[in-house]
Tab-separated table of C-alpha atoms and ligand atoms in Angstrom:
chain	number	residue	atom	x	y	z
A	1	UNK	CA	46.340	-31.449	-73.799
A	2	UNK	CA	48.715	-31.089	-77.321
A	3	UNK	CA	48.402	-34.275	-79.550
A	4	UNK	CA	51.603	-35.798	-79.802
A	5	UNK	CA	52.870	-38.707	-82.688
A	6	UNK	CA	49.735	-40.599	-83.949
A	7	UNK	CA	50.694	-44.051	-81.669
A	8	UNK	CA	48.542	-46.035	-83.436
A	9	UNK	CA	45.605	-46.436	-86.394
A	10	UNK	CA	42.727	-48.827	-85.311
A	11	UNK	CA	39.432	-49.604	-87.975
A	12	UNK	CA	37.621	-46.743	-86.262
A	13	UNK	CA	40.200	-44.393	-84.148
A	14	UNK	CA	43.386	-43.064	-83.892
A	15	UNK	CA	45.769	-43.008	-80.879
A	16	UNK	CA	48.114	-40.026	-80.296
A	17	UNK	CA	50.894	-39.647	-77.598
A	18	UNK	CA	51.129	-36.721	-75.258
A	19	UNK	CA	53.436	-34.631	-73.217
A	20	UNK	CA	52.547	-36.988	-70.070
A	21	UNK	CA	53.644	-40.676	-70.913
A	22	UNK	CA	51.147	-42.154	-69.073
A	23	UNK	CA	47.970	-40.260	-70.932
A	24	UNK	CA	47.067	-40.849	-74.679
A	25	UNK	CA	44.599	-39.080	-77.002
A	26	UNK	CA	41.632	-41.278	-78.496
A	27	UNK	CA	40.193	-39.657	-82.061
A	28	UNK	CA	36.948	-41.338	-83.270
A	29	UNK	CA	36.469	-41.524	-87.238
A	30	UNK	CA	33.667	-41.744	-89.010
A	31	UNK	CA	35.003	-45.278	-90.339
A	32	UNK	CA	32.873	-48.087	-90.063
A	33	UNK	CA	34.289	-51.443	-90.891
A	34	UNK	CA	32.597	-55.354	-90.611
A	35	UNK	CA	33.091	-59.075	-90.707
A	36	UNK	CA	37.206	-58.418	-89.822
A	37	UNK	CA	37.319	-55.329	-92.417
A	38	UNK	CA	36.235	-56.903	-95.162
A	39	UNK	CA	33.006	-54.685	-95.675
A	40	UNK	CA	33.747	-50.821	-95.633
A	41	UNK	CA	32.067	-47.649	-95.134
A	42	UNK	CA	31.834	-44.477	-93.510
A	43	UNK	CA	28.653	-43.398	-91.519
A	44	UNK	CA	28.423	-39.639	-91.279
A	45	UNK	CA	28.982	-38.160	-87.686
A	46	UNK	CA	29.683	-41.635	-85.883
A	47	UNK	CA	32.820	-40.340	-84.235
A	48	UNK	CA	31.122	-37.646	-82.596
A	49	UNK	CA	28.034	-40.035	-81.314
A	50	UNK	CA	30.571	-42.851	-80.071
A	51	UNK	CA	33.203	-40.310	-78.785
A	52	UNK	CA	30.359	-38.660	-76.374
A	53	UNK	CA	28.215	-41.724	-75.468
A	54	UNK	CA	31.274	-43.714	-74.630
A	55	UNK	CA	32.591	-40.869	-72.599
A	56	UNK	CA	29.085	-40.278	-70.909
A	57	UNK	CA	28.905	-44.166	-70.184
A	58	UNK	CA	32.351	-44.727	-68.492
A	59	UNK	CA	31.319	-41.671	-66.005
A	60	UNK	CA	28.625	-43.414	-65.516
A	61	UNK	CA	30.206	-47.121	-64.814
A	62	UNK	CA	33.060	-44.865	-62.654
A	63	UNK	CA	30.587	-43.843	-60.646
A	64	UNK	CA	29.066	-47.051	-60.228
A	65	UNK	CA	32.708	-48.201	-58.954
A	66	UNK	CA	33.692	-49.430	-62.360
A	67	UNK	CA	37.562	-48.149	-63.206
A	68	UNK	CA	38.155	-47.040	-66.725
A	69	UNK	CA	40.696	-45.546	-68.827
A	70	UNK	CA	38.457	-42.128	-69.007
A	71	UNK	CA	39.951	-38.723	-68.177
A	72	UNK	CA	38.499	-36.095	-69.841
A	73	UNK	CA	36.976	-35.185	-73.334
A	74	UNK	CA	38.710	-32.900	-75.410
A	75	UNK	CA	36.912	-32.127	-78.370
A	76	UNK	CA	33.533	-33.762	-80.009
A	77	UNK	CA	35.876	-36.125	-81.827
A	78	UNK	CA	38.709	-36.540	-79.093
A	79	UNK	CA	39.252	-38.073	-75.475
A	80	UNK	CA	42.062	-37.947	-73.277
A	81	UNK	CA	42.812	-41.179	-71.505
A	82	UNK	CA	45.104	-43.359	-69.554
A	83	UNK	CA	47.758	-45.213	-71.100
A	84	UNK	CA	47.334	-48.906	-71.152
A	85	UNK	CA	48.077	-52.381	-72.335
A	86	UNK	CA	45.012	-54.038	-73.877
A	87	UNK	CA	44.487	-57.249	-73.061
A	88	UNK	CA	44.266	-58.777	-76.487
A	89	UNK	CA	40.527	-60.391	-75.777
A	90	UNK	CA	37.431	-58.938	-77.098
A	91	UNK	CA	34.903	-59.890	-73.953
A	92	UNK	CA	31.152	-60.155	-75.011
A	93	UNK	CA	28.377	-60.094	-72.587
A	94	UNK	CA	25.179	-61.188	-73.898
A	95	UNK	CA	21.415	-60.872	-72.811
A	96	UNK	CA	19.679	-62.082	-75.209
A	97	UNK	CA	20.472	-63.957	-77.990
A	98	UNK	CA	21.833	-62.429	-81.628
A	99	UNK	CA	24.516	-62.281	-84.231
A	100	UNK	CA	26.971	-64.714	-84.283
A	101	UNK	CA	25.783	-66.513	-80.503
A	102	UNK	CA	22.419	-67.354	-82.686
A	103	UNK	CA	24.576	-68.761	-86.001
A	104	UNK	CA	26.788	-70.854	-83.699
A	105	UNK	CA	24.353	-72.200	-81.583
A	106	UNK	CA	21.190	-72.383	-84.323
A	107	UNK	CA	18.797	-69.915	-81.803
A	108	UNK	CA	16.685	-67.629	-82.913
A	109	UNK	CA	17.962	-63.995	-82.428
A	110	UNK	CA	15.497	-63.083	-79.441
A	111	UNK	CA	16.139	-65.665	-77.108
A	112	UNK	CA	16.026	-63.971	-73.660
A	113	UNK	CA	18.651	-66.469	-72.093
A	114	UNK	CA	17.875	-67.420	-67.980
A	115	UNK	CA	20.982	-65.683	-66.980
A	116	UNK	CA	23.622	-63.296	-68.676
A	117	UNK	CA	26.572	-65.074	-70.521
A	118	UNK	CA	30.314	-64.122	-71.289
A	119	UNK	CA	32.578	-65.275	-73.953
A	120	UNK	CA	36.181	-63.998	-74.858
A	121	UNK	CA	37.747	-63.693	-78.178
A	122	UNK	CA	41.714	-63.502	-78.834
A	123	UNK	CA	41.637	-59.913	-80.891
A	124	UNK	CA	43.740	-61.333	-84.090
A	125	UNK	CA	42.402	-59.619	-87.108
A	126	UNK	CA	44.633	-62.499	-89.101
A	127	UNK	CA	43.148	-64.812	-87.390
A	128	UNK	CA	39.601	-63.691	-87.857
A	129	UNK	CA	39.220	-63.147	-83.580
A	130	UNK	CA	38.572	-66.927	-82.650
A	131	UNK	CA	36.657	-67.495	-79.605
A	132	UNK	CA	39.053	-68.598	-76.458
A	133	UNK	CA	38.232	-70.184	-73.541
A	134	UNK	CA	39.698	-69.078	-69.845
A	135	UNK	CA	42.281	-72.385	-70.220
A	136	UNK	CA	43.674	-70.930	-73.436
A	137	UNK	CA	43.647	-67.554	-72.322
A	138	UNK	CA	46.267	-68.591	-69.526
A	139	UNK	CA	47.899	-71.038	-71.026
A	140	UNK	CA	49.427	-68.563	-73.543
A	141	UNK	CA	49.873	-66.051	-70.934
A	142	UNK	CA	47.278	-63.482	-72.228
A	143	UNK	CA	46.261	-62.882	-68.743
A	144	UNK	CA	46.556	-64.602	-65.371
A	145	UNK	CA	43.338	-66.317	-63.664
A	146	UNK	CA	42.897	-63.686	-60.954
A	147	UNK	CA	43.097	-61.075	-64.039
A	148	UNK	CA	40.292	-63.292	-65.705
A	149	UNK	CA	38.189	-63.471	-62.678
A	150	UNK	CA	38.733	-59.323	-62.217
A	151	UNK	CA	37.458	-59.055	-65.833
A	152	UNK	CA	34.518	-61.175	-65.744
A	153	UNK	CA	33.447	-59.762	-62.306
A	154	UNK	CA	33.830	-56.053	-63.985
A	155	UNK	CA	31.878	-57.125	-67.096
A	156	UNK	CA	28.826	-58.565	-64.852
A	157	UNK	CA	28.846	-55.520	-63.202
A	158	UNK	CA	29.436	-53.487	-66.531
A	159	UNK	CA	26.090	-55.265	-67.988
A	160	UNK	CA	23.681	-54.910	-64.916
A	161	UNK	CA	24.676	-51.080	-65.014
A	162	UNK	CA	24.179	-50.569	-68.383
A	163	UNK	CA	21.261	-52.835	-69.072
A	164	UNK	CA	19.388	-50.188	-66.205
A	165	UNK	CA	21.034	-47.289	-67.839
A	166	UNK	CA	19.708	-48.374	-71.084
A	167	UNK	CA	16.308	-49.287	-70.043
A	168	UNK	CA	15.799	-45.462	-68.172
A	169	UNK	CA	16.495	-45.145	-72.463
A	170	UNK	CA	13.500	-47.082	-73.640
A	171	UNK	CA	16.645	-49.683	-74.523
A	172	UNK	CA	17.231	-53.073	-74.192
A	173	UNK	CA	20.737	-54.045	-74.201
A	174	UNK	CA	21.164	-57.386	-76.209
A	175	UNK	CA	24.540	-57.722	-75.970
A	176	UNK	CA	28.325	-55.911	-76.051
A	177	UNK	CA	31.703	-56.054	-76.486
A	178	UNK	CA	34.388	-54.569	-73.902
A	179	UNK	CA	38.254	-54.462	-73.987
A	180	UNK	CA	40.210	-54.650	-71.086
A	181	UNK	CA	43.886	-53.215	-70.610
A	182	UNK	CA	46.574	-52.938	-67.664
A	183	UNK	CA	47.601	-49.631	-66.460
A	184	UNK	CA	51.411	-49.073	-65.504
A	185	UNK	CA	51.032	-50.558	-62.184
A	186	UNK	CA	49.028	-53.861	-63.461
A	187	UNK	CA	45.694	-52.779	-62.294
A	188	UNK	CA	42.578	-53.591	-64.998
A	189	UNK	CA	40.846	-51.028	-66.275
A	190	UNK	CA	37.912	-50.846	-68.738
A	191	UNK	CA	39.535	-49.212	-72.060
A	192	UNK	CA	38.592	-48.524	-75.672
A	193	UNK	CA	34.720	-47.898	-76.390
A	194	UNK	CA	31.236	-48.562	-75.295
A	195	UNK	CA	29.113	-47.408	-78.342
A	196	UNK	CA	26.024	-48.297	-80.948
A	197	UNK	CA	29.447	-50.060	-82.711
A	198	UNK	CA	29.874	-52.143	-79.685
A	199	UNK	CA	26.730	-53.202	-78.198
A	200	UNK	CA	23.141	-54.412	-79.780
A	201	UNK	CA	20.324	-51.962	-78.579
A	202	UNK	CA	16.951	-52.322	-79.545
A	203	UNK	CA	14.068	-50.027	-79.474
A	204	UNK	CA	12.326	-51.197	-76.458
A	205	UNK	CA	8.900	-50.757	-77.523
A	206	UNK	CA	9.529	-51.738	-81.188
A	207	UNK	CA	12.411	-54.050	-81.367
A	208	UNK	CA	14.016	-51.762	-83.633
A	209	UNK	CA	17.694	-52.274	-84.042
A	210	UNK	CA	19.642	-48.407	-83.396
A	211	UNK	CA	23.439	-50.133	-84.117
A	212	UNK	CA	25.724	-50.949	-86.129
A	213	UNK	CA	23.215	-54.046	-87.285
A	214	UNK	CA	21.964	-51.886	-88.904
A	215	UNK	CA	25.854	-51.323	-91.220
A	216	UNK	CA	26.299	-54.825	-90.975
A	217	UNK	CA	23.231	-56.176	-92.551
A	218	UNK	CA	22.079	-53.355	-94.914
A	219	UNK	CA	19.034	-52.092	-93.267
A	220	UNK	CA	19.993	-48.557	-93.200
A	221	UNK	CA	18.949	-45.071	-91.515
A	222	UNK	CA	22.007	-45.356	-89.233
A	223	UNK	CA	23.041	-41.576	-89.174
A	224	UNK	CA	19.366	-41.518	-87.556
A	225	UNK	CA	19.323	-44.563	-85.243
A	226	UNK	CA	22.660	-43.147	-83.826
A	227	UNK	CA	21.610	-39.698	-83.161
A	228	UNK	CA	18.355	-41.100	-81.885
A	229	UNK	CA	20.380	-43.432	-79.413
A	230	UNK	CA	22.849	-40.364	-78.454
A	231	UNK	CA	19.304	-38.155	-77.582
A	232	UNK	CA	17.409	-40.232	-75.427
A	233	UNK	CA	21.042	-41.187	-73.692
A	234	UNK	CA	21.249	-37.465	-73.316
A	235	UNK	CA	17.742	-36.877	-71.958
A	236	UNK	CA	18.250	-39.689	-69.535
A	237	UNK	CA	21.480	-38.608	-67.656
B	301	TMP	P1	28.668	-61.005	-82.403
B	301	TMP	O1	27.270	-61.487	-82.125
B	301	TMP	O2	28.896	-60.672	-83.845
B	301	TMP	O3	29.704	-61.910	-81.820
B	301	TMP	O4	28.818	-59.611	-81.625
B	301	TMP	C1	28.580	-59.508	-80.244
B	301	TMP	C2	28.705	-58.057	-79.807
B	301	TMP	O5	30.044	-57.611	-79.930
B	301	TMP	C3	27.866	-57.083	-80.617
B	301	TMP	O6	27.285	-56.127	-79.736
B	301	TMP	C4	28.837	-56.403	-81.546
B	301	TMP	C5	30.130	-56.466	-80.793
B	301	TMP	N1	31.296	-56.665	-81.654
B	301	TMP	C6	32.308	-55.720	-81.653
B	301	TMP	O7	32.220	-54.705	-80.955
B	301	TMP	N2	33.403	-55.937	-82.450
B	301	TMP	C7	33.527	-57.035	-83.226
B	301	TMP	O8	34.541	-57.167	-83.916
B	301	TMP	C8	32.474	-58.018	-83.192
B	301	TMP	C9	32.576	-59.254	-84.045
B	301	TMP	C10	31.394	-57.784	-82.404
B	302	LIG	N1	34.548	-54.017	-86.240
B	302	LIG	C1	34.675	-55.356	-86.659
B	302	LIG	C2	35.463	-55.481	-87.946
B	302	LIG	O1	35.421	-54.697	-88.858
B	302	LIG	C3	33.462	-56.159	-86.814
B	302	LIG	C4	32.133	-55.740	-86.300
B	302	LIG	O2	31.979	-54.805	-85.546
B	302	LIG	O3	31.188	-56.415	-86.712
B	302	LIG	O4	36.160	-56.394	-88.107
């Protein structure tokens, strides 16, 4: 399907319209941004990785009964999906703990917790994305209770498919973030991206971080760590 106007400009992808109101084009840059934009960079070929993993993955949760905004990849870089309304919360899952769970909290990144958590996060750049609890979320009518409960139910289910996906992978799956949005007749439906930028995966066998950690904090060899992560997801499916 034709590109139409470019809808909207994220950190790391573009939005385009398209003949059919109700489908949008998803590009993925190369554009790697951290700590609400303040730290830039561009990691060579990460559009292409997180365009076809994320693709790969929601085929994957869709066929383990997960809906998602996934229709059909155009190009390496470029994704047709459906048209929705994010619901302005980043929702994190978490397995074990890292990042900013272990800074809050003062636990040691490692921490295999007894059961998964959640948390959500109002998506405010200006307001640097401040954690939100369910009360707050309805209380300023960013989604309704029975939405919330939909959400958390999908994301449960999101992490228990992954987390075996990841493991057939030699991964463990520390922890993610997802984005929710409403298609045209309210529904929920998983949207935006599941990729080495969104979720914490570590080398099974030698705890080595393969994502965007590895931007974030310095450490370097992502090109590699990405392609590595893209491979064995390819050899596993
Ligand atoms: P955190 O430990 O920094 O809160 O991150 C938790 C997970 O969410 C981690 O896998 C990275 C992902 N994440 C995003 O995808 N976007 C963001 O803006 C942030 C802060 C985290
Ligand atoms: N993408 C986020 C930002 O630039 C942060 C992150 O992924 O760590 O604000």
């Amino acid at each position: 399907m034709e590109k139409g106007a470019l809808l909207y400009e994220g950190k790391a992808k573009r939005v385009y319209t398209t003949e059919v109101p109700d489908l949008l084009v998803i590009a993925y840059k190369d554009d790697a941004t951290a700590f609400n934009g303040q730290k830039k960079g561009s990691v060579s070929g990460k559009g292409i990785i997180n365009n076809q993993m994320s693709n790969r993955l929601m085929e994957y949760l869709e066929q383990n009964g997960i809906p998602t905004h996934f229709v059909e990849e155009q190009s390496e870089r470029e994704t047709l999906v459906k048209k929705v309304s994010i619901v302005p919360l980043e929702v994190i899952v978490r397995n074990i703990a890292a990042g900013s769970f272990s800074q809050r909290y003062g636990v040691e990144e490692g921490l295999i917790f007894a059961e998964p958590t959640i948390e959500f996060s109002y998506k405010n750049d200006a307001l640097h994305d401040p954690l939100m609890n369910e009360y707050h979320i309805i209380s300023l009518g960013i989604a309704t209770r029975e939405e919330i409960d939909t959400i958390k139910c999908y994301a449960f289910a999101i992490n228990d498919s992954l987390k075996t996906f990841w493991a057939g992978c030699g991964i463990t799956l520390v922890d993610f973030k997802l984005e929710f949005g409403r298609l045209s007749d309210g529904s929920i439906v998983l949207a935006d991206e599941i990729s080495p930028d969104t979720s914490r995966l570590w080398d099974t066998a030698t705890g080595k971080k393969m994502d965007k950690d590895r931007f974030r904090r310095d450490l370097g060899g992502i090109e590699l760590a990405y392609a590595e992560v893209m491979k064995r997801l390819n050899a596993h499916l």
